[in-house]
Coordinates of C-alpha atoms in Angstrom, one line a residue:
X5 CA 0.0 0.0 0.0
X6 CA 1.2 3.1 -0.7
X7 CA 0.3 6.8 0.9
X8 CA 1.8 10.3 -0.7
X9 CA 3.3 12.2 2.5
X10 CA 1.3 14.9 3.0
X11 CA 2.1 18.4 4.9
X12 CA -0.5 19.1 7.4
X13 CA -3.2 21.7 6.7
X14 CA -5.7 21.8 4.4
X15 CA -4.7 19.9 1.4
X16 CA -3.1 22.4 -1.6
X17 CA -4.4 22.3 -5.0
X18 CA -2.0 21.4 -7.1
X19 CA -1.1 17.9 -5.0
X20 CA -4.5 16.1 -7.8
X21 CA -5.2 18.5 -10.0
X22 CA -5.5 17.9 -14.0
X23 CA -4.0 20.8 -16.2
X24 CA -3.9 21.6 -20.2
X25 CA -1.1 21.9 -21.8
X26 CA -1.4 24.6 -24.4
X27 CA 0.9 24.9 -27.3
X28 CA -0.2 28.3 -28.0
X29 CA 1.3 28.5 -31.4
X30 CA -1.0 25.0 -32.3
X31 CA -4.2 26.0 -30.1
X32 CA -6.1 28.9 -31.4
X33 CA -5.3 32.0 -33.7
X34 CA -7.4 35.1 -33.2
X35 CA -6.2 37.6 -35.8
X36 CA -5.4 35.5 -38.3
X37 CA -1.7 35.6 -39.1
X38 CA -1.5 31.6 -38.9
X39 CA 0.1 31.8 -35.7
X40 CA -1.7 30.7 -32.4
X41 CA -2.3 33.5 -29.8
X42 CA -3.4 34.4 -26.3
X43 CA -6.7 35.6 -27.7
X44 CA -7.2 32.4 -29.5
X45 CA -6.9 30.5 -26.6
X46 CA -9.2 33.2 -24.6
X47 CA -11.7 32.7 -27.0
X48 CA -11.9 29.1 -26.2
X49 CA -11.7 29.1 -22.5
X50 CA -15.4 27.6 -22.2
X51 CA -13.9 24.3 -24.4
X52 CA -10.9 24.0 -21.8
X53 CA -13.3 24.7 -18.9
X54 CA -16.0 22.3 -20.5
X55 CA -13.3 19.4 -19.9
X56 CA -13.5 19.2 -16.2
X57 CA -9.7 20.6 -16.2
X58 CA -8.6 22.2 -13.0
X59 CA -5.7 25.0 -14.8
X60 CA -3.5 25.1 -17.9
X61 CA 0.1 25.2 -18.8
X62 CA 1.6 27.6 -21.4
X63 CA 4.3 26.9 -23.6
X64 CA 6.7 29.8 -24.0
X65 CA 5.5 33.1 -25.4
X66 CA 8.0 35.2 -24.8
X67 CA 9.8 37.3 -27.4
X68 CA 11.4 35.0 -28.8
X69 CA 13.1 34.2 -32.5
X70 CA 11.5 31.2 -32.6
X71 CA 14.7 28.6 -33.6
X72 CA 12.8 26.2 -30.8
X73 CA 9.7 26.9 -30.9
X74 CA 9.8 29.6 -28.3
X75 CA 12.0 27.9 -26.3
X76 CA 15.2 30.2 -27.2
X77 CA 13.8 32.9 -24.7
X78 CA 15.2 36.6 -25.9
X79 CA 13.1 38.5 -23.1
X80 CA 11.6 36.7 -20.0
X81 CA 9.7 39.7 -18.8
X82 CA 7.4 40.3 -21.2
X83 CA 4.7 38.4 -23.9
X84 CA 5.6 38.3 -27.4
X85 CA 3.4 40.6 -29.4
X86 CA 3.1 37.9 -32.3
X87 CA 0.7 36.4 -29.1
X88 CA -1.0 39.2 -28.6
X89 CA 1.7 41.0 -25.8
X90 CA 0.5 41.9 -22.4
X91 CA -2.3 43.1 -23.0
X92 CA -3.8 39.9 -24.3
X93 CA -2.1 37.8 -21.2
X94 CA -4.2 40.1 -18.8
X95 CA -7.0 38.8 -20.8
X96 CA -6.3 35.3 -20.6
X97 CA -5.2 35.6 -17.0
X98 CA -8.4 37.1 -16.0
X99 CA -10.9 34.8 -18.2
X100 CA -8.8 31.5 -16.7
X101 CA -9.3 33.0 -12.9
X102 CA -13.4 33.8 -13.8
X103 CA -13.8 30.0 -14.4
X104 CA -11.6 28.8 -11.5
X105 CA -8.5 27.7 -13.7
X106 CA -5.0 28.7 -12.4
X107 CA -2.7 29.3 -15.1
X108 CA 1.1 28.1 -15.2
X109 CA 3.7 29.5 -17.4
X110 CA 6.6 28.0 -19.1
X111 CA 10.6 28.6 -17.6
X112 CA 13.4 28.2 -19.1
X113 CA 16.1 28.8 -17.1
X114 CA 19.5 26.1 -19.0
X115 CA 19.7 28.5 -22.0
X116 CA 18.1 31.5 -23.6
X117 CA 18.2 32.8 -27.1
X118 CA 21.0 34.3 -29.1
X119 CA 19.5 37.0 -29.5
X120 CA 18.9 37.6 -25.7
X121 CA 20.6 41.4 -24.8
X122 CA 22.9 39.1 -22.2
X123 CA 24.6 36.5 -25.4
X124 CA 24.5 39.6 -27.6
X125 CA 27.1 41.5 -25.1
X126 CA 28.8 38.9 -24.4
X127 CA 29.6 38.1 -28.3
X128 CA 30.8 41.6 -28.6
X129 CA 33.1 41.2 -25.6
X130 CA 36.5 40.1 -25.1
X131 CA 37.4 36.4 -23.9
X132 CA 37.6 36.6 -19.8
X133 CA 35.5 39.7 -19.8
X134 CA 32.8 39.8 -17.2
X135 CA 30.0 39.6 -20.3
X136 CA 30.3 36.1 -21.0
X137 CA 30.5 35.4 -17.4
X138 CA 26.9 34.2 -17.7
X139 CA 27.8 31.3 -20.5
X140 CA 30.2 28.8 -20.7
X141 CA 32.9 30.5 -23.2
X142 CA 35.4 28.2 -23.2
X143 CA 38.7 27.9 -25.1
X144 CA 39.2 25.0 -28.4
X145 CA 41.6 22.3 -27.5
X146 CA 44.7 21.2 -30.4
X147 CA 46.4 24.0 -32.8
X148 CA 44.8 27.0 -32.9
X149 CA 42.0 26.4 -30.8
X150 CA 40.5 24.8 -33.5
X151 CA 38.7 21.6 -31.6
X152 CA 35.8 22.0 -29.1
X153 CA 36.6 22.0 -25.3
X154 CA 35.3 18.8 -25.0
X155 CA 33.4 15.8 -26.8
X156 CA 30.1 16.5 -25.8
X157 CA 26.9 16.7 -28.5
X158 CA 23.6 18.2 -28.7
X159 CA 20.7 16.6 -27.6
X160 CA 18.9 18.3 -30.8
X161 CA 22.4 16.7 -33.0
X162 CA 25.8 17.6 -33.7
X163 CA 28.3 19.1 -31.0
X164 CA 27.3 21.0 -28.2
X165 CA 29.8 23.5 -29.0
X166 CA 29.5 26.5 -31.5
X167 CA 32.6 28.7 -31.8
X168 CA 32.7 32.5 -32.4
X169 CA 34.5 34.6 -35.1
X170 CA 35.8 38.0 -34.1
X171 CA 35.1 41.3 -35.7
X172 CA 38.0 40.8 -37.2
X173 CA 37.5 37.4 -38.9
X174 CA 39.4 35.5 -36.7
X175 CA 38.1 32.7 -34.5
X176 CA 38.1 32.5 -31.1
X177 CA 36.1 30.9 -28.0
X178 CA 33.5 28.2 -27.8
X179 CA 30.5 28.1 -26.4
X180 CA 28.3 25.7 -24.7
X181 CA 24.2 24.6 -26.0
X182 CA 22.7 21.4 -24.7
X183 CA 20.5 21.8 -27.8
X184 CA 20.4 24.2 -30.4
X185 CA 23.6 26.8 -32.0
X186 CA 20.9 29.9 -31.2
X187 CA 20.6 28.7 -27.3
X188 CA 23.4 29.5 -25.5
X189 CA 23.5 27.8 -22.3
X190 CA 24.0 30.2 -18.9
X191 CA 26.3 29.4 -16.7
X192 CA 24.6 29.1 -13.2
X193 CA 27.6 29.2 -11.2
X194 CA 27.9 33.2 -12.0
X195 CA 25.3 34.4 -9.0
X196 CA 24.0 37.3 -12.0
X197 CA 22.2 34.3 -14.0
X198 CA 20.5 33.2 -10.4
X199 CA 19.6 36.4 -9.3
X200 CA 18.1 37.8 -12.8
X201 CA 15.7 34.4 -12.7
X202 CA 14.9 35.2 -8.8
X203 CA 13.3 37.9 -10.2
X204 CA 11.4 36.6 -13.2
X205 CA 9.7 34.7 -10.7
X206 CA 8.9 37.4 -8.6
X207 CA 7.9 39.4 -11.4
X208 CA 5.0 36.9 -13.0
X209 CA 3.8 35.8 -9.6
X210 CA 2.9 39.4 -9.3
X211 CA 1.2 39.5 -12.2
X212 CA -0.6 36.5 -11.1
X213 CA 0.4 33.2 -12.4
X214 CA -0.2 30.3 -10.1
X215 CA 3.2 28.4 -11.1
X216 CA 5.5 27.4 -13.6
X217 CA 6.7 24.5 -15.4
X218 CA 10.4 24.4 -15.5
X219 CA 11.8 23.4 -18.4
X220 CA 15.1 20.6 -18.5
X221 CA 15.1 21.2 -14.6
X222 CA 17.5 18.6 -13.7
X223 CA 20.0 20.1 -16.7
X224 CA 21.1 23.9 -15.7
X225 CA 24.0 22.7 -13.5
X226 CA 27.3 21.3 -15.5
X227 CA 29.8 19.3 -14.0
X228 CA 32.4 22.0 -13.1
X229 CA 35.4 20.2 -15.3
X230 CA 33.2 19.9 -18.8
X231 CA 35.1 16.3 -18.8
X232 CA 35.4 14.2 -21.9
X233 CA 33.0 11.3 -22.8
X234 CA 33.9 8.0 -22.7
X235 CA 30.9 7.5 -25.6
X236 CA 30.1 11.0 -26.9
X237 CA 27.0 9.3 -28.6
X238 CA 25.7 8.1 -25.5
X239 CA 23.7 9.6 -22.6
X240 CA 25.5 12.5 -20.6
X241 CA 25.5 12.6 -16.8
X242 CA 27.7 15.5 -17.2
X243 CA 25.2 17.9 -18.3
X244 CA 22.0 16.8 -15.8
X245 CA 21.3 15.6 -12.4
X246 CA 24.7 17.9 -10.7
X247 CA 24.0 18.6 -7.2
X248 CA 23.9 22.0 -7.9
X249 CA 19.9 22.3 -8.9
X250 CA 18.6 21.2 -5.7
X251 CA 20.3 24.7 -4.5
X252 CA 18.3 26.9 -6.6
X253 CA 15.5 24.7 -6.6
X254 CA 15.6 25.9 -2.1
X255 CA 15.8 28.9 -3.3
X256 CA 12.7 29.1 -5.6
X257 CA 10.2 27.6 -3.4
X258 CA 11.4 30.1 0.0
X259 CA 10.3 32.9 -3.0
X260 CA 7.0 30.9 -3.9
X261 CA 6.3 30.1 -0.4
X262 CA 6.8 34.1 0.3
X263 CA 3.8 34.8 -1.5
X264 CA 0.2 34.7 0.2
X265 CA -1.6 32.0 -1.9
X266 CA -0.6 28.7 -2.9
X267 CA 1.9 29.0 -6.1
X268 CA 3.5 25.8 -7.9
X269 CA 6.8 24.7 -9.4
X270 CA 6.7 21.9 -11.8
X271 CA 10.2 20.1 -12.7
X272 CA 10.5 18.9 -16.2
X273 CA 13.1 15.8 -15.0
X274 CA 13.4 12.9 -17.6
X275 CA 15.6 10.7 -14.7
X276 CA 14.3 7.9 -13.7
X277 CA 11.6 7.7 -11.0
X278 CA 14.0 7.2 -7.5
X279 CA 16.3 9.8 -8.8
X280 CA 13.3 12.1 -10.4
X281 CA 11.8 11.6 -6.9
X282 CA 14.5 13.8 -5.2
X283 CA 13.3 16.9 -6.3
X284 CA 10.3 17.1 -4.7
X285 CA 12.0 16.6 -1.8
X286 CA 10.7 19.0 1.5
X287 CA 12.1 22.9 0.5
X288 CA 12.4 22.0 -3.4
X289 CA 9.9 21.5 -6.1
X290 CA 6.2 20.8 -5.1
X291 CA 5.8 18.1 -8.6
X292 CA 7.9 16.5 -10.9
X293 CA 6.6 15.0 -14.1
X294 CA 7.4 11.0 -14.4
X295 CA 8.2 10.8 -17.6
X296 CA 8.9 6.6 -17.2
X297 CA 5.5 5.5 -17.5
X298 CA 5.0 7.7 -20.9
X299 CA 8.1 5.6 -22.3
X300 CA 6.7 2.2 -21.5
X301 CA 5.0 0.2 -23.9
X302 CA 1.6 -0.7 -23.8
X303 CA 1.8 -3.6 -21.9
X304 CA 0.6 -4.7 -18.3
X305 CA 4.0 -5.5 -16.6
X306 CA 5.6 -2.5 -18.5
X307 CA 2.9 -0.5 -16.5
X308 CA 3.3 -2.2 -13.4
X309 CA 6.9 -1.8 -12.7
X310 CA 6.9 1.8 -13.9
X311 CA 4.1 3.0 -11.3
X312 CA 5.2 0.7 -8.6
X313 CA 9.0 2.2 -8.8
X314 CA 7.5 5.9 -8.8
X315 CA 5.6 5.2 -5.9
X316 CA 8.3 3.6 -4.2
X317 CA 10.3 6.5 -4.2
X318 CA 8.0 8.7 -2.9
X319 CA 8.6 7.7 0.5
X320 CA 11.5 10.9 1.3
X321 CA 9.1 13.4 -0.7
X322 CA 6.8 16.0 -0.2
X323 CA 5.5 16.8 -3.5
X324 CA 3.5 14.6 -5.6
X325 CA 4.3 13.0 -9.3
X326 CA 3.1 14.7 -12.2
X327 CA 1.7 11.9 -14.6
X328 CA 1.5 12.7 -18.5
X329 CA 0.6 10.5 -21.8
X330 CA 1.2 12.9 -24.1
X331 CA 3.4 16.9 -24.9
X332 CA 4.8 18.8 -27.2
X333 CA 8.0 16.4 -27.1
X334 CA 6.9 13.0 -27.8
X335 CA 4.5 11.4 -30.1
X336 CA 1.0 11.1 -29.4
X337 CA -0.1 8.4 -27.5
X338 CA -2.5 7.4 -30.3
X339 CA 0.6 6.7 -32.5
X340 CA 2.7 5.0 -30.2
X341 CA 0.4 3.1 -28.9
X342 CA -1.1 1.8 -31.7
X343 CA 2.4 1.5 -34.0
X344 CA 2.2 -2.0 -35.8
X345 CA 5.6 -2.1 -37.4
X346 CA 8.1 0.5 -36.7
X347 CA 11.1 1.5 -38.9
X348 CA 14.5 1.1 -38.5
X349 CA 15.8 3.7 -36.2
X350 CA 17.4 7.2 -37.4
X351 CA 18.6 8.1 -34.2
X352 CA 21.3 6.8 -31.4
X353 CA 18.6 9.3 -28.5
X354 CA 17.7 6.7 -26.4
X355 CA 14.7 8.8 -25.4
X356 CA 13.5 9.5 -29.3
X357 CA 14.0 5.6 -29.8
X358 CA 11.3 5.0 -26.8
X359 CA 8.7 8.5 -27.6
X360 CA 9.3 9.0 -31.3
X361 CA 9.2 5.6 -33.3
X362 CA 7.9 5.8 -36.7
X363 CA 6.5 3.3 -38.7
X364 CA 2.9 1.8 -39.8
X365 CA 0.0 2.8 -37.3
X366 CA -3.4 1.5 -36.5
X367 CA -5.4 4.3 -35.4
X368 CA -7.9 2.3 -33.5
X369 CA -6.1 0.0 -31.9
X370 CA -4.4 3.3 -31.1
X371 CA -7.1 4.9 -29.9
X372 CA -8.2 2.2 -28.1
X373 CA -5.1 2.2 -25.9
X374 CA -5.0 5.7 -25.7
X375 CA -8.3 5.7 -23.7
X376 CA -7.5 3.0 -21.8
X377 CA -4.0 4.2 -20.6
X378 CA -5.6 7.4 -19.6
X379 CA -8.5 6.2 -17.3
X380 CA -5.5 4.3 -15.7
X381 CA -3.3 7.2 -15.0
X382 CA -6.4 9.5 -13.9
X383 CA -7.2 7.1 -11.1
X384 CA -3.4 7.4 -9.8
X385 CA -2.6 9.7 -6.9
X386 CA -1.0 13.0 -8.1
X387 CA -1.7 15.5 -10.7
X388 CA -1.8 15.0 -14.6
X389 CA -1.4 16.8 -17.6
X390 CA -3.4 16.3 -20.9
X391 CA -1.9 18.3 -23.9
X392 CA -4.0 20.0 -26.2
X393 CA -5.9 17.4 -28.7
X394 CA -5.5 14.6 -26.6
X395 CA -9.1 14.7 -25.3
X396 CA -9.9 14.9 -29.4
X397 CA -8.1 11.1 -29.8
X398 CA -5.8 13.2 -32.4
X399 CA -2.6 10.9 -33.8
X400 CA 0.7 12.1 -35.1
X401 CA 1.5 13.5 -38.3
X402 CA 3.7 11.8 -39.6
X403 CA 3.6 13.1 -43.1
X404 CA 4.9 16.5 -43.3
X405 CA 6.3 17.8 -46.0
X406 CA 10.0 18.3 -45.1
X407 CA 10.1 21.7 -46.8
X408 CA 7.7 22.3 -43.9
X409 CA 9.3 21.0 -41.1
X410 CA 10.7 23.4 -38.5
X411 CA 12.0 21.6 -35.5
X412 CA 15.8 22.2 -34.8
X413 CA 16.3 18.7 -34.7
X414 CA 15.2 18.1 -38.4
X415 CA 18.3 20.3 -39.6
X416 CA 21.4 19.4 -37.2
X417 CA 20.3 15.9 -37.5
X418 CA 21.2 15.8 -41.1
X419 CA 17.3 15.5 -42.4
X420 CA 17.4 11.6 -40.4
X421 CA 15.3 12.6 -37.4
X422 CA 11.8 14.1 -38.1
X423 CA 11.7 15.6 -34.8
X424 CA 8.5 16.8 -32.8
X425 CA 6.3 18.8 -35.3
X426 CA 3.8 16.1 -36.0
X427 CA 2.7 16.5 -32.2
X428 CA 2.2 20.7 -32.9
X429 CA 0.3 20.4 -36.1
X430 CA -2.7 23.5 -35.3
X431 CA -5.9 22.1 -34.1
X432 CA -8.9 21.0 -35.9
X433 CA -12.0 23.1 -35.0
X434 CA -14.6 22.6 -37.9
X435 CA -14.5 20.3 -40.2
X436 CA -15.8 21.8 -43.1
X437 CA -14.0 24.9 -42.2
X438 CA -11.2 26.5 -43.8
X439 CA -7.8 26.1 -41.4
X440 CA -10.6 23.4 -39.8
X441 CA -11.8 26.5 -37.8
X442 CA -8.2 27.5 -36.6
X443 CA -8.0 31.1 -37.8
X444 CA -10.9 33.4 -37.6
X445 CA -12.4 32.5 -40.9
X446 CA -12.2 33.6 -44.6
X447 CA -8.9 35.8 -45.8
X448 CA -6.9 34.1 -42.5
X449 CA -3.4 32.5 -43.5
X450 CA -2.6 29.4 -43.8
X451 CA -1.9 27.4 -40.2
X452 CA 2.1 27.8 -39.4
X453 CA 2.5 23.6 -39.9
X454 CA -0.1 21.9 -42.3
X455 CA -3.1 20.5 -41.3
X456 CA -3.7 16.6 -43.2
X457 CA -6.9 16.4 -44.9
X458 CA -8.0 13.6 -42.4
X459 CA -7.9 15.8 -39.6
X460 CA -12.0 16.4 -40.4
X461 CA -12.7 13.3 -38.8
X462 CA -11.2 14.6 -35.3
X463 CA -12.5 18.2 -35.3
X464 CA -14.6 19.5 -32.3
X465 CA -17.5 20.3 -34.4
X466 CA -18.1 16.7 -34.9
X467 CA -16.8 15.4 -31.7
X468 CA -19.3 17.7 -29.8
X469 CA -22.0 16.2 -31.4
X470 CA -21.2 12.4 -31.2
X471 CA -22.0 10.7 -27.7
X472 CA -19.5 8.0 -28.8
X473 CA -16.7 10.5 -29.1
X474 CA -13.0 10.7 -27.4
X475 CA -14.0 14.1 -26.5
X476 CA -17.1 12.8 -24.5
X477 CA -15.2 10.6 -22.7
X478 CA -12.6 12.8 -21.5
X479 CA -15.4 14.8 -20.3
X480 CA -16.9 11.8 -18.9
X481 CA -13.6 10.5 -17.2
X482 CA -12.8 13.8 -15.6
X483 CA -16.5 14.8 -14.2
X484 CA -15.4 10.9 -12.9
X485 CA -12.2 11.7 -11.3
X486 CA -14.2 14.2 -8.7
X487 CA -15.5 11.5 -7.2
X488 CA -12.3 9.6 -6.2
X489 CA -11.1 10.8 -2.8
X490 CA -7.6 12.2 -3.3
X491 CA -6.4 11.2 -0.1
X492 CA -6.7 7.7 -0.7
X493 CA -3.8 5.4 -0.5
X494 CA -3.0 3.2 -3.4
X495 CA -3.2 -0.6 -3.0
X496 CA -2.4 -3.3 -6.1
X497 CA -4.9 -6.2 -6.1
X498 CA -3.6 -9.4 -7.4
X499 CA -5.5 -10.9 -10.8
X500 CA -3.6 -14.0 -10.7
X501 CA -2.6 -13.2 -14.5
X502 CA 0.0 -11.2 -16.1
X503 CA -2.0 -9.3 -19.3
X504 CA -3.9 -7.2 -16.7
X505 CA -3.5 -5.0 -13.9
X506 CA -5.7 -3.4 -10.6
X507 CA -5.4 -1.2 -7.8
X508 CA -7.8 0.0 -5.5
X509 CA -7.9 4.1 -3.8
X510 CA -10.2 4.5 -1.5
X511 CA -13.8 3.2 -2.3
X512 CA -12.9 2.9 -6.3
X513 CA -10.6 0.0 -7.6
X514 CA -9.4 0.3 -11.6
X515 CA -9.4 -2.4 -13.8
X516 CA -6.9 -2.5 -16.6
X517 CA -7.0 -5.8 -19.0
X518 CA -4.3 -4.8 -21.5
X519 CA -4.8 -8.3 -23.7
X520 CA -6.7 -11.6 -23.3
X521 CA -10.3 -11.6 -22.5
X522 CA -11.5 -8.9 -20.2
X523 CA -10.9 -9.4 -16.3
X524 CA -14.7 -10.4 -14.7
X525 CA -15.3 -8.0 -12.1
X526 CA -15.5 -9.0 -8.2
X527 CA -18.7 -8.3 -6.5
X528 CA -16.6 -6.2 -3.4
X529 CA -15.3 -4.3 -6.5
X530 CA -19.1 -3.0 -7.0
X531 CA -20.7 -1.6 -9.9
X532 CA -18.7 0.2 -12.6
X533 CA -18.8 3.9 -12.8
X534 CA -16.7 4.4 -16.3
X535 CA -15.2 2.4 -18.8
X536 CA -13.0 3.2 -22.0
X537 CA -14.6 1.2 -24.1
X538 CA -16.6 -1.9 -25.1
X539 CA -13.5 -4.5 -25.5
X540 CA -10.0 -5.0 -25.2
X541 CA -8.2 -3.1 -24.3
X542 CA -10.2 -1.9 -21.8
X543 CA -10.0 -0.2 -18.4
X544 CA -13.0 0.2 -16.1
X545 CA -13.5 2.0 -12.5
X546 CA -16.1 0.4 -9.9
X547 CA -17.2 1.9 -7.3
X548 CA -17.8 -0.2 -3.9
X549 CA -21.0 0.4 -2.8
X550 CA -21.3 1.8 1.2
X551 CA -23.0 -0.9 3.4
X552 CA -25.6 -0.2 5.5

């Protein structure tokens, strides 16, 4: 049996809420440029509310040149006017707080944009100078300076290292990007890079966000001596899990706890669950996303292990886990769970091998899956995250055009990894609509990624109006999930098989047969409350019934 610790006091928010990822450039788009915008998502506030959500999560939208898609930050202090600037984030703000949703905000705190004021200076400066203090500038190794300090490589592809070329034409100093060339990464042992994001916190909790997700949390602290790699093509514990982020991550909650309402911090930690566990240690983070169970195949002991290993290493933390399916990094669950016959692998990431596989896909097996996996998760203790389209059962594209693909990882790859735009492709509205409904309407430009003709068959239009539709059961499940009592503690029931899985919180046990005939239900169980479906896979919550 297992029990979340628990501070006492009345029981905060954010320990079993459900939250909406919006990719804002992919959600809605109000004026019409092609481009998702704050207005857009405004405008449909009632959909998001309509789900039974509890807050959303937005993706960057900061000024920003866009090389990541928003994720090489050039100015952390304000919105991007391309999303409709301030102005239109007071609206959103305000309309989210009117129907009870808190609303989170993306951080990205390893790297910023080349074109942030900060990398700008620090180009023009000299080597040593107190300007590229911030960043890892770092001398080339062999004649000339010409090698990179060290054998590290991107995670987007290619090295980690960029190097600069003086005004004068000569070349001089590297510097350090986990990812992309046009995302410098800051050096957070220079107390300037701290102190300028101690106050980007300060400044949108002011303004009233509830939290933020923090993006690569685990990955802003290097290991001081940039060593070597004995496998540059392999993973690098080098650049992630250093002692040093627990220290900032102290520091961030004394300013979130300083305020008087209950704010959030979110770690985006792909480690596994004991070590992923340690950030929400008492003092640091209050939820970390456990990114295992999104890697596992769809299979009952895959599911098993993953959940039972989170849970175990719980037992030192004070937060909760932060359970997700589906983002704007992986391939949708519909595709990955329902891939029949992948291809051979264009990419040595471990992680893309696991999130990303490409191949033949049947959407209804898919789908099927899909459902089932996510009235699983819901009934787990914690909080979970459902990324925009998920609740319309939308797969990947995987047919973009490549003259239309934009992800970084596209280009430094060598055109051999297709990268994440298939999961960002704008959302279907109307079917019978031009953009399917995701621009204002005749004139509007063309979405920013092409939407497949197919995408009809998913639109909200025709998903409102069918009984029999994902959308109705994601409203379905969460109007469900009130009822379960978040306190619960978590207790696996034995099926005496290995194709299906239980567990019981509380009063409600769930019911997961992942092959093999569906698992007959046990009278204690009671009767069921919701189920994803009519067959296999299938998973199904009772409800015991009180006895007088």
């Amino acid at each position: 049996m297992y029990e979340l610790p628990t501070p006492p006091g009345p029981r905060s928010w954010w320990r079993d809420s459900v939250i909406y990822q919006l990719y804002v450039r992919s959600f809605a788009d109000f004026d019409g440029d092609g481009i998702g915008d704050l207005d857009g998502i405004a405008e449909r506030l009632d959909h998001i509310a309509s789900l039974g959500v509890d807050g959303l999560w937005l993706n960057p939208c900061y000024p920003s040149p866009n090389r990541d898609g928003g994720y090489d930050v050039a100015d952390y202090t304000v919105v991007d006017e391309r999303y409709g600037g301030m102005a239109a984030f007071e609206r959103l703000r305000d309309g989210a707080h009117a129907r009870g949703l808190k609303l989170l905000m993306d951080l990205v705190p390893n790297h910023c944009s080349a074109d942030h004021p900060w990398f700008r200076r620090a180009v023009a400066a000299r080597p040593g100078s107190p300007e590229r203090g911030v960043f890892i500038f770092r001398d080339g190794r062999g004649p000339d300076g010409a090698q990179p300090p060290n054998n590290w490589r991107s995670t987007f592809g290619g090295p980690a290292w960029t190097r600069l070329t003086g005004p004068d034409g000569v070349p001089e100093q590297w510097y350090l990007h986990s990812f992309d060339a046009s995302q410098p990464d800051f050096d957070w042992s220079d107390p300037r890079v701290g102190a300028m994001f101690d106050d980007v916190l300060r400044l949108w909790f002011e303004r009233g966000v509830d939290g933020f997700r923090i993006d690569v949390a685990y990955a802003m602290v290097k290991h001081p001596d940039l060593p070597d790699l004995d496998n540059p093509d392999g993973e690098n514990p080098y650049t992630w899990n250093q002692p040093g982020v627990h220290q900032i991550f102290r520091r961030w909650r004394g300013i979130a706890d300083s305020y008087g309402r209950e704010l959030t911090l979110l770690g985006e930690v792909w480690l596994p669950p004991a070590d992923a566990a340690a950030y929400i240690r008492p003092g640091e983070l209050h939820q970390v996303f456990n990114f295992d169970l999104l890697q596992q195949p769809f299979e009952a002991k895959a599911f098993h292990a993953s959940i039972t290993q989170c849970l175990e290493a719980l037992k030192e933390a004070e937060g909760v886990p932060a359970w997700t399916l589906n983002s704007h990094d992986v391939h949708r669950a519909v595709t990955r769970y329902g891939l029949t016959r992948a291809e051979p692998p264009a990419t040595a990431d471990a992680n893309a091998l696991r999130t990303r596989a490409r191949g033949e896909v049947d959407v209804a097996l898919g789908v099927a899956r899909a459902k089932a996996a996510a009235l699983l998760v819901l009934a787990l203790p914690g909080t979970h995250y459902l990324y925009q389209g998920e609740e319309l059962g939308l797969p990947e594209v995987l047919d973009l055009p490549d003259d239309a693909r934009q992800d970084p990882i596209w280009e430094r790859s060598g055109h051999t990894e297709h990268g994440r735009d298939g999961s960002r492709v704008p959302l279907p509205w109307r079917a019978d609509a031009e953009n399917f409904g995701f621009g204002p309407g005749d004139g509007a430009a063309a979405a920013w990624l092409p939407q497949p003709s197919w995408f009809a068959g998913f639109a909200v239009d025709r998903q409102e109006t069918d009984t029999g539709s994902v959308l109705a059961f994601y409203r379905e499940m969460l109007r469900a999930r009130r009822d379960l009592d978040p306190s619960a503690p978590f207790e696996w029931l034995e099926l005496g098989r290995d194709d299906a899985l239980a567990f019981r919180r509380g009063a409600h046990t769930c019911v997961t047969t992942f092959a093999g005939p569906p698992v007959a239900p046990r009278p204690e169980w009671g009767p069921p409350v919701i189920s994803s479906g009519s067959g296999v896979p299938l998973t199904t919550w009772h409800r015991a019934v009180p006895s007088r």
